[in-house]
Structure formats: C-alpha cells, structure tokens
mmCIF file of C-alpha atoms and ligand atoms in Angstrom:
data_model
loop_
_atom_site.group_PDB
_atom_site.id
_atom_site.type_symbol
_atom_site.label_atom_id
_atom_site.label_comp_id
_atom_site.label_asym_id
_atom_site.label_seq_id
_atom_site.Cartn_x
_atom_site.Cartn_y
_atom_site.Cartn_z
ATOM 1 C CA UNK A 1 59.264 43.349 -3.088
ATOM 2 C CA UNK A 2 62.326 43.543 -0.816
ATOM 3 C CA UNK A 3 63.688 46.938 0.248
ATOM 4 C CA UNK A 4 67.049 47.560 1.914
ATOM 5 C CA UNK A 5 67.080 50.881 3.714
ATOM 6 C CA UNK A 6 70.564 51.819 4.936
ATOM 7 C CA UNK A 7 71.305 48.273 6.057
ATOM 8 C CA UNK A 8 74.602 47.529 7.797
ATOM 9 C CA UNK A 9 75.973 44.461 9.515
ATOM 10 C CA UNK A 10 78.856 44.437 11.931
ATOM 11 C CA UNK A 11 79.738 41.048 13.426
ATOM 12 C CA UNK A 12 80.540 40.845 17.157
ATOM 13 C CA UNK A 13 84.274 40.684 16.364
ATOM 14 C CA UNK A 14 84.065 44.102 14.684
ATOM 15 C CA UNK A 15 84.042 42.932 11.045
ATOM 16 C CA UNK A 16 81.827 45.240 9.014
ATOM 17 C CA UNK A 17 80.426 42.758 6.499
ATOM 18 C CA UNK A 18 77.835 45.038 4.925
ATOM 19 C CA UNK A 19 77.885 48.825 4.929
ATOM 20 C CA UNK A 20 74.827 51.048 4.329
ATOM 21 C CA UNK A 21 73.071 49.083 1.604
ATOM 22 C CA UNK A 22 70.215 50.794 -0.210
ATOM 23 C CA UNK A 23 68.426 48.942 -2.962
ATOM 24 C CA UNK A 24 65.158 47.361 -3.991
ATOM 25 C CA UNK A 25 64.380 43.940 -5.365
ATOM 26 C CA UNK A 26 61.220 44.029 -7.430
ATOM 27 C CA UNK A 27 58.280 41.655 -7.402
ATOM 28 C CA UNK A 28 59.007 38.613 -9.573
ATOM 29 C CA UNK A 29 62.552 39.711 -10.296
ATOM 30 C CA UNK A 30 65.562 37.393 -10.515
ATOM 31 C CA UNK A 31 68.171 39.433 -8.675
ATOM 32 C CA UNK A 32 71.791 38.292 -8.567
ATOM 33 C CA UNK A 33 74.295 39.384 -5.921
ATOM 34 C CA UNK A 34 77.831 39.017 -7.229
ATOM 35 C CA UNK A 35 81.288 39.873 -5.957
ATOM 36 C CA UNK A 36 84.487 38.321 -4.622
ATOM 37 C CA UNK A 37 84.581 36.046 -1.594
ATOM 38 C CA UNK A 38 84.104 38.012 1.621
ATOM 39 C CA UNK A 39 82.333 41.019 0.041
ATOM 40 C CA UNK A 40 79.136 40.463 2.057
ATOM 41 C CA UNK A 41 76.827 38.497 -0.272
ATOM 42 C CA UNK A 42 75.911 35.738 2.170
ATOM 43 C CA UNK A 43 75.472 38.227 4.994
ATOM 44 C CA UNK A 44 73.093 40.262 2.817
ATOM 45 C CA UNK A 45 71.095 37.141 1.949
ATOM 46 C CA UNK A 46 70.885 35.804 5.500
ATOM 47 C CA UNK A 47 69.528 39.091 6.841
ATOM 48 C CA UNK A 48 66.489 38.845 4.567
ATOM 49 C CA UNK A 49 65.004 35.825 6.345
ATOM 50 C CA UNK A 50 66.416 36.844 9.710
ATOM 51 C CA UNK A 51 69.039 34.112 9.926
ATOM 52 C CA UNK A 52 71.275 36.898 11.244
ATOM 53 C CA UNK A 53 70.241 40.219 12.819
ATOM 54 C CA UNK A 54 70.940 43.616 11.263
ATOM 55 C CA UNK A 55 73.206 46.075 13.078
ATOM 56 C CA UNK A 56 71.602 49.094 11.494
ATOM 57 C CA UNK A 57 68.907 50.091 9.007
ATOM 58 C CA UNK A 58 65.727 48.298 7.979
ATOM 59 C CA UNK A 59 64.687 45.593 5.536
ATOM 60 C CA UNK A 60 61.092 45.676 4.311
ATOM 61 C CA UNK A 61 59.243 42.875 2.554
ATOM 62 C CA UNK A 62 56.172 44.130 0.728
ATOM 63 C CA UNK A 63 56.376 47.329 2.728
ATOM 64 C CA UNK A 64 56.411 45.625 6.138
ATOM 65 C CA UNK A 65 59.537 45.518 8.320
ATOM 66 C CA UNK A 66 60.945 41.990 8.536
ATOM 67 C CA UNK A 67 61.156 42.406 12.315
ATOM 68 C CA UNK A 68 57.360 42.710 12.389
ATOM 69 C CA UNK A 69 56.720 39.384 10.689
ATOM 70 C CA UNK A 70 56.108 36.241 12.674
ATOM 71 C CA UNK A 71 59.368 34.324 12.208
ATOM 72 C CA UNK A 72 57.655 31.131 11.000
ATOM 73 C CA UNK A 73 55.489 33.042 8.579
ATOM 74 C CA UNK A 74 58.610 34.766 7.258
ATOM 75 C CA UNK A 75 60.658 31.568 6.832
ATOM 76 C CA UNK A 76 57.774 29.598 5.275
ATOM 77 C CA UNK A 77 57.277 32.300 2.729
ATOM 78 C CA UNK A 78 60.929 32.380 1.776
ATOM 79 C CA UNK A 79 62.501 29.294 0.221
ATOM 80 C CA UNK A 80 66.207 28.947 0.975
ATOM 81 C CA UNK A 81 68.775 26.948 -0.997
ATOM 82 C CA UNK A 82 72.293 26.476 0.315
ATOM 83 C CA UNK A 83 75.552 25.726 -1.419
ATOM 84 C CA UNK A 84 75.656 22.291 0.186
ATOM 85 C CA UNK A 85 72.054 21.201 0.240
ATOM 86 C CA UNK A 86 71.440 18.884 3.127
ATOM 87 C CA UNK A 87 68.590 16.517 2.379
ATOM 88 C CA UNK A 88 67.429 14.423 5.324
ATOM 89 C CA UNK A 89 69.228 11.126 4.645
ATOM 90 C CA UNK A 90 66.627 8.811 6.211
ATOM 91 C CA UNK A 91 63.691 10.324 4.372
ATOM 92 C CA UNK A 92 62.666 9.598 0.808
ATOM 93 C CA UNK A 93 62.872 12.342 -1.818
ATOM 94 C CA UNK A 94 59.117 12.818 -1.533
ATOM 95 C CA UNK A 95 59.306 13.168 2.263
ATOM 96 C CA UNK A 96 62.171 15.629 1.927
ATOM 97 C CA UNK A 97 60.191 17.790 -0.479
ATOM 98 C CA UNK A 98 57.078 17.842 1.692
ATOM 99 C CA UNK A 99 58.646 18.926 4.992
ATOM 100 C CA UNK A 100 57.282 22.469 4.809
ATOM 101 C CA UNK A 101 53.940 21.542 3.180
ATOM 102 C CA UNK A 102 53.485 19.051 6.084
ATOM 103 C CA UNK A 103 54.021 21.856 8.581
ATOM 104 C CA UNK A 104 51.447 23.876 6.708
ATOM 105 C CA UNK A 105 49.024 20.950 6.959
ATOM 106 C CA UNK A 106 48.541 20.419 3.249
ATOM 107 C CA UNK A 107 46.448 17.342 2.492
ATOM 108 C CA UNK A 108 48.028 14.129 1.103
ATOM 109 C CA UNK A 109 46.581 14.472 -2.378
ATOM 110 C CA UNK A 110 47.765 18.047 -2.817
ATOM 111 C CA UNK A 111 51.271 17.112 -1.622
ATOM 112 C CA UNK A 112 51.482 14.090 -3.944
ATOM 113 C CA UNK A 113 50.525 16.265 -6.888
ATOM 114 C CA UNK A 114 53.022 18.927 -5.940
ATOM 115 C CA UNK A 115 55.893 16.439 -5.634
ATOM 116 C CA UNK A 116 55.007 14.992 -9.019
ATOM 117 C CA UNK A 117 54.866 18.389 -10.680
ATOM 118 C CA UNK A 118 58.130 19.616 -9.130
ATOM 119 C CA UNK A 119 60.153 16.511 -9.968
ATOM 120 C CA UNK A 120 58.947 16.707 -13.567
ATOM 121 C CA UNK A 121 59.945 20.364 -13.721
ATOM 122 C CA UNK A 122 63.583 19.442 -13.134
ATOM 123 C CA UNK A 123 63.576 16.333 -15.311
ATOM 124 C CA UNK A 124 63.440 13.693 -12.578
ATOM 125 C CA UNK A 125 60.877 10.966 -13.288
ATOM 126 C CA UNK A 126 58.510 11.016 -10.277
ATOM 127 C CA UNK A 127 57.776 7.269 -10.457
ATOM 128 C CA UNK A 128 61.467 6.496 -10.134
ATOM 129 C CA UNK A 129 62.754 9.175 -7.801
ATOM 130 C CA UNK A 130 59.991 10.081 -5.317
ATOM 131 C CA UNK A 131 60.549 6.894 -3.301
ATOM 132 C CA UNK A 132 64.352 6.938 -3.357
ATOM 133 C CA UNK A 133 66.632 8.021 -0.539
ATOM 134 C CA UNK A 134 69.031 10.937 -1.159
ATOM 135 C CA UNK A 135 72.112 8.693 -1.317
ATOM 136 C CA UNK A 136 70.573 6.880 -4.296
ATOM 137 C CA UNK A 137 70.805 10.119 -6.313
ATOM 138 C CA UNK A 138 73.832 11.792 -7.873
ATOM 139 C CA UNK A 139 75.114 15.089 -6.466
ATOM 140 C CA UNK A 140 73.483 17.059 -9.267
ATOM 141 C CA UNK A 141 70.168 15.275 -8.802
ATOM 142 C CA UNK A 142 70.266 15.949 -5.055
ATOM 143 C CA UNK A 143 70.949 19.596 -5.743
ATOM 144 C CA UNK A 144 67.909 19.712 -8.025
ATOM 145 C CA UNK A 145 65.818 18.254 -5.226
ATOM 146 C CA UNK A 146 67.245 20.964 -2.945
ATOM 147 C CA UNK A 147 66.038 23.623 -5.367
ATOM 148 C CA UNK A 148 62.514 22.236 -5.770
ATOM 149 C CA UNK A 149 62.239 21.550 -2.033
ATOM 150 C CA UNK A 150 62.663 25.268 -1.480
ATOM 151 C CA UNK A 151 59.763 25.834 -3.879
ATOM 152 C CA UNK A 152 57.526 23.088 -2.498
ATOM 153 C CA UNK A 153 55.175 25.124 -0.355
ATOM 154 C CA UNK A 154 54.924 27.790 -3.031
ATOM 155 C CA UNK A 155 56.846 30.487 -1.126
ATOM 156 C CA UNK A 156 56.591 34.076 -2.203
ATOM 157 C CA UNK A 157 60.316 34.358 -2.729
ATOM 158 C CA UNK A 158 63.424 32.266 -2.842
ATOM 159 C CA UNK A 159 66.988 32.870 -1.663
ATOM 160 C CA UNK A 160 69.857 30.892 -3.170
ATOM 161 C CA UNK A 161 73.433 30.964 -1.934
ATOM 162 C CA UNK A 162 75.797 29.639 -4.603
ATOM 163 C CA UNK A 163 73.545 26.619 -5.077
ATOM 164 C CA UNK A 164 75.606 25.147 -7.921
ATOM 165 C CA UNK A 165 79.159 25.873 -6.876
ATOM 166 C CA UNK A 166 79.870 22.346 -5.611
ATOM 167 C CA UNK A 167 78.905 20.777 -8.957
ATOM 168 C CA UNK A 168 80.924 19.757 -11.976
ATOM 169 C CA UNK A 169 80.598 22.105 -14.981
ATOM 170 C CA UNK A 170 78.129 19.897 -16.862
ATOM 171 C CA UNK A 171 75.707 19.396 -13.959
ATOM 172 C CA UNK A 172 76.072 23.049 -13.237
ATOM 173 C CA UNK A 173 75.019 24.060 -16.717
ATOM 174 C CA UNK A 174 72.086 21.644 -16.630
ATOM 175 C CA UNK A 175 70.884 23.108 -13.369
ATOM 176 C CA UNK A 176 71.228 26.634 -14.686
ATOM 177 C CA UNK A 177 68.995 25.595 -17.589
ATOM 178 C CA UNK A 178 66.486 24.045 -15.167
ATOM 179 C CA UNK A 179 66.481 27.239 -13.190
ATOM 180 C CA UNK A 180 65.916 29.351 -16.299
ATOM 181 C CA UNK A 181 62.867 27.211 -17.075
ATOM 182 C CA UNK A 182 61.595 27.432 -13.494
ATOM 183 C CA UNK A 183 62.137 31.170 -13.594
ATOM 184 C CA UNK A 184 59.939 31.567 -16.691
ATOM 185 C CA UNK A 185 57.195 29.351 -15.251
ATOM 186 C CA UNK A 186 57.114 30.614 -11.698
ATOM 187 C CA UNK A 187 58.018 34.311 -11.789
ATOM 188 C CA UNK A 188 59.149 34.189 -8.151
ATOM 189 C CA UNK A 189 61.131 36.966 -6.569
ATOM 190 C CA UNK A 190 64.579 35.368 -6.346
ATOM 191 C CA UNK A 191 67.829 36.522 -4.781
ATOM 192 C CA UNK A 192 70.722 34.484 -6.083
ATOM 193 C CA UNK A 193 74.295 34.703 -4.785
ATOM 194 C CA UNK A 194 77.230 33.753 -7.004
ATOM 195 C CA UNK A 195 80.791 34.759 -7.757
ATOM 196 C CA UNK A 196 80.500 33.532 -11.350
ATOM 197 C CA UNK A 197 79.782 36.351 -13.813
ATOM 198 C CA UNK A 198 78.796 33.947 -16.632
ATOM 199 C CA UNK A 199 76.179 32.439 -14.345
ATOM 200 C CA UNK A 200 74.951 35.886 -13.327
ATOM 201 C CA UNK A 201 74.641 37.081 -16.919
ATOM 202 C CA UNK A 202 72.773 33.946 -17.907
ATOM 203 C CA UNK A 203 70.202 34.002 -15.105
ATOM 204 C CA UNK A 204 69.711 37.550 -13.867
ATOM 205 C CA UNK A 205 67.083 40.154 -14.573
ATOM 206 C CA UNK A 206 69.343 42.527 -12.644
ATOM 207 C CA UNK A 207 72.798 42.111 -11.189
ATOM 208 C CA UNK A 208 74.092 43.834 -8.058
ATOM 209 C CA UNK A 209 77.884 43.979 -7.903
ATOM 210 C CA UNK A 210 79.297 44.140 -4.368
ATOM 211 C CA UNK A 211 82.748 44.937 -3.049
ATOM 212 C CA UNK A 212 83.896 45.308 0.561
ATOM 213 C CA UNK A 213 80.317 45.347 1.860
ATOM 214 C CA UNK A 214 79.168 48.051 -0.527
ATOM 215 C CA UNK A 215 77.283 48.142 -3.812
ATOM 216 C CA UNK A 216 79.476 49.030 -6.774
ATOM 217 C CA UNK A 217 76.857 48.836 -9.501
ATOM 218 C CA UNK A 218 73.308 47.597 -10.140
ATOM 219 C CA UNK A 219 71.918 46.963 -13.591
ATOM 220 C CA UNK A 220 70.566 44.537 -16.160
ATOM 221 C CA UNK A 221 73.039 42.145 -17.809
ATOM 222 C CA UNK A 222 72.926 44.403 -20.880
ATOM 223 C CA UNK A 223 73.685 47.524 -18.892
ATOM 224 C CA UNK A 224 76.555 45.833 -17.092
ATOM 225 C CA UNK A 225 78.206 44.470 -20.182
ATOM 226 C CA UNK A 226 77.945 47.814 -21.945
ATOM 227 C CA UNK A 227 79.406 49.739 -18.983
ATOM 228 C CA UNK A 228 81.703 47.276 -17.280
HETATM 229 P P1 LIG B 301 80.559 36.494 0.883
HETATM 230 O O1 LIG B 301 79.266 35.768 0.994
HETATM 231 O O2 LIG B 301 80.541 37.578 -0.144
HETATM 232 O O3 LIG B 301 81.722 35.567 0.724
HETATM 233 P P2 LIG B 301 80.196 37.020 3.707
HETATM 234 O O4 LIG B 301 78.925 37.737 3.840
HETATM 235 O O5 LIG B 301 80.219 35.547 4.013
HETATM 236 O O6 LIG B 301 80.780 37.291 2.260
HETATM 237 O O7 LIG B 301 81.283 37.703 4.620
HETATM 238 C C1 LIG B 301 81.511 39.119 4.618
HETATM 239 C C2 LIG B 301 82.574 39.440 5.631
HETATM 240 O O8 LIG B 301 82.089 39.162 6.934
HETATM 241 C C3 LIG B 301 83.852 38.642 5.496
HETATM 242 O O9 LIG B 301 84.912 39.462 5.861
HETATM 243 C C4 LIG B 301 83.669 37.501 6.491
HETATM 244 O O10 LIG B 301 84.901 36.994 6.939
HETATM 245 C C5 LIG B 301 82.902 38.194 7.580
HETATM 246 N N1 LIG B 301 82.032 37.290 8.343
HETATM 247 C C6 LIG B 301 81.068 36.465 7.859
HETATM 248 N N2 LIG B 301 80.454 35.804 8.835
HETATM 249 C C7 LIG B 301 81.039 36.221 9.986
HETATM 250 C C8 LIG B 301 80.840 35.921 11.363
HETATM 251 N N3 LIG B 301 79.910 35.052 11.748
HETATM 252 N N4 LIG B 301 81.628 36.546 12.257
HETATM 253 C C9 LIG B 301 82.565 37.433 11.879
HETATM 254 N N5 LIG B 301 82.791 37.778 10.595
HETATM 255 C C10 LIG B 301 82.040 37.185 9.666
HETATM 256 P P1 LIG B 302 80.076 31.190 2.468
HETATM 257 O O1 LIG B 302 80.452 30.175 1.455
HETATM 258 O O2 LIG B 302 78.608 31.254 2.733
HETATM 259 O O3 LIG B 302 80.713 32.534 2.263
HETATM 260 P P2 LIG B 302 81.943 30.759 4.585
HETATM 261 O O4 LIG B 302 82.721 29.501 4.369
HETATM 262 O O5 LIG B 302 82.535 32.089 4.331
HETATM 263 O O6 LIG B 302 80.571 30.579 3.833
HETATM 264 O O7 LIG B 302 81.385 30.750 6.070
HETATM 265 C C1 LIG B 302 80.780 29.617 6.659
HETATM 266 C C2 LIG B 302 80.211 30.023 8.015
HETATM 267 O O8 LIG B 302 81.213 30.645 8.808
HETATM 268 C C3 LIG B 302 79.081 31.039 7.873
HETATM 269 O O9 LIG B 302 78.070 30.707 8.809
HETATM 270 C C4 LIG B 302 79.711 32.365 8.214
HETATM 271 O O10 LIG B 302 78.785 33.219 8.861
HETATM 272 C C5 LIG B 302 80.819 31.958 9.173
HETATM 273 N N1 LIG B 302 81.988 32.837 9.011
HETATM 274 C C6 LIG B 302 82.533 33.271 7.854
HETATM 275 N N2 LIG B 302 83.581 34.087 8.072
HETATM 276 C C7 LIG B 302 83.705 34.147 9.421
HETATM 277 C C8 LIG B 302 84.591 34.824 10.289
HETATM 278 N N3 LIG B 302 85.550 35.626 9.835
HETATM 279 N N4 LIG B 302 84.454 34.646 11.609
HETATM 280 C C9 LIG B 302 83.475 33.864 12.076
HETATM 281 N N5 LIG B 302 82.596 33.201 11.329
HETATM 282 C C10 LIG B 302 82.711 33.341 10.007
#
C-alpha cells in the first residue's frame, strides 16, 4: 500500500509541480494517474521510489516512510518502466532481464526459469528471443522486454510512466492486452501514468485525474464514466 500524506513538490526554479496530494493506493491495485502534460504525473511517480525528493509531506509504503527505507531495498522492490525503455544494447535479452536478479544473487537455474516464464507471458518465444540483442527486436518487442524486466525480480510494486506512448496503435493495443493478462496473473500494486483516457479505462482498477498538480477526481472507471 502506498499513502500520500499532504505531498508537495516545488522544483528549485519555483515551479510547484504537485500541490498537497492526499490519496492511497491499495495493495494489488492497478492505479492510473491521468491528466494533461505538465499536471504533475511524472513528478508524483518519481517521488515514490525517491528519484526526486519531496518538498513537503510524507509518502508511506506499507506504513513505513519511504525516507526510512534503504534506497537499494526500495528500488529493488519497485519495478520501474519508462516511456523510452533503454535496454542495454550489448547484452542479450536474457542478460537485460536478469540485471536485478543478478544483484540479488539469484542462482542460475532460478534466473533461467524466470526469463523463460516472463518471455512466454508476453508472447515472445524464449528459445528465439532470450539470446538476441535488443536491436534484433522490434520497438514493440523491446518495450515488452522493458515491462517484464521491471517484473523480473518479483518486486512488490511497479511504476510505469507512459510505457506505450512511443508505439504505433497496433503494438500499443497488443501491449495493453499483455498488461491486462499480467495484471490478472500477478496482482501487483501498479501505478501507471498516461494521458490517454481509453488506455486508463481499459487498464485501471481506479483512476486518479490530475490537473495543475492537484487531484480533480479519484474513482473506478465506472464511477468516472458515470460522473464525468
Ligand atoms: P506530467 O508528467 O504530468 O507531464 P511533470 O510532473 O513532468 O508533469 O511536470 C509537472 C510540472 O513540473 C510541469 O510544469 C513541468 O514543467 C515541471 N517540471 C518537471 N520537472 C521539472 C524540473 N526538473 N525542474 C523544474 N520544473 C520541472
Ligand atoms: P515526461 O514525458 O516524463 O513528462 P518531460 O519531457 O516533461 O518528460 O521531461 C523530461 C525531463 O526533463 C524530466 O527529467 C523532467 O524532470 C525534466 N523537466 C521537465 N520539465 C522541466 C522544466 N520545466 N525544467 C527543468 N526540467 C524539466
């Protein structure tokens, strides 16, 4: 569970990106942050795994302040997927996926199994793709690897910042379907940033609508479409 208690963020240049946020993301929930460009979505996301510091307020994960976690422990337990996933170009797909498991000293056999299982989950044949280099995959396939890489070490939660926005509409829809399947299988607490309402309605358990650094509305897709 992630709790925002009066969280604000002012950048050094005086921009108030996020203003007094109060909300809770429940265990196992798929929570979507939506709103126009510049409304504070990315800032909100990046504060959760301490990529940027808060100016005010407190974020708790499972009741413990994020500032009290060991930074490595925090980052390892939170998978992070960016808009432009950057796979390591000189490593194979398998090596890319096992970066965090390696750091956690998983044994070879366990890592092999995990890579196999994850590639299958997103419809990439492990025999074919595990040994390839990123440039031998299409953009959509690389993005899928980016998503499963974030899941590799079985983190408690996962943050995604417009992970599909660079893709063509067909790849995008495929990946949304993959993610729906992953969501059902894994039940991970997920915070997903998008500016696409169709995407939000398709994926979310709850949607948080932001504007100018504030929350306008939080509700299930049903609640939002009934009271737009
Ligand atoms: P979104 O993800 O919704 O597009 P952001 O969180 O990226 O919004 O940005 C929120 C506001 O904070 C915007 O006005 C943006 O220009 C500003 N901002 C983001 N990052 C910085 C930064 N490093 N320094 C100053 N202002 C920033
Ligand atoms: P996003 O797609 O995540 O909103 P942006 O293109 O807005 O990304 O920002 C890219 C990077 O530039 C981020 O690290 C963000 O913090 C930073 N940034 C965004 N707006 C500003 C700003 N007004 N001043 C300084 N840095 C900014």
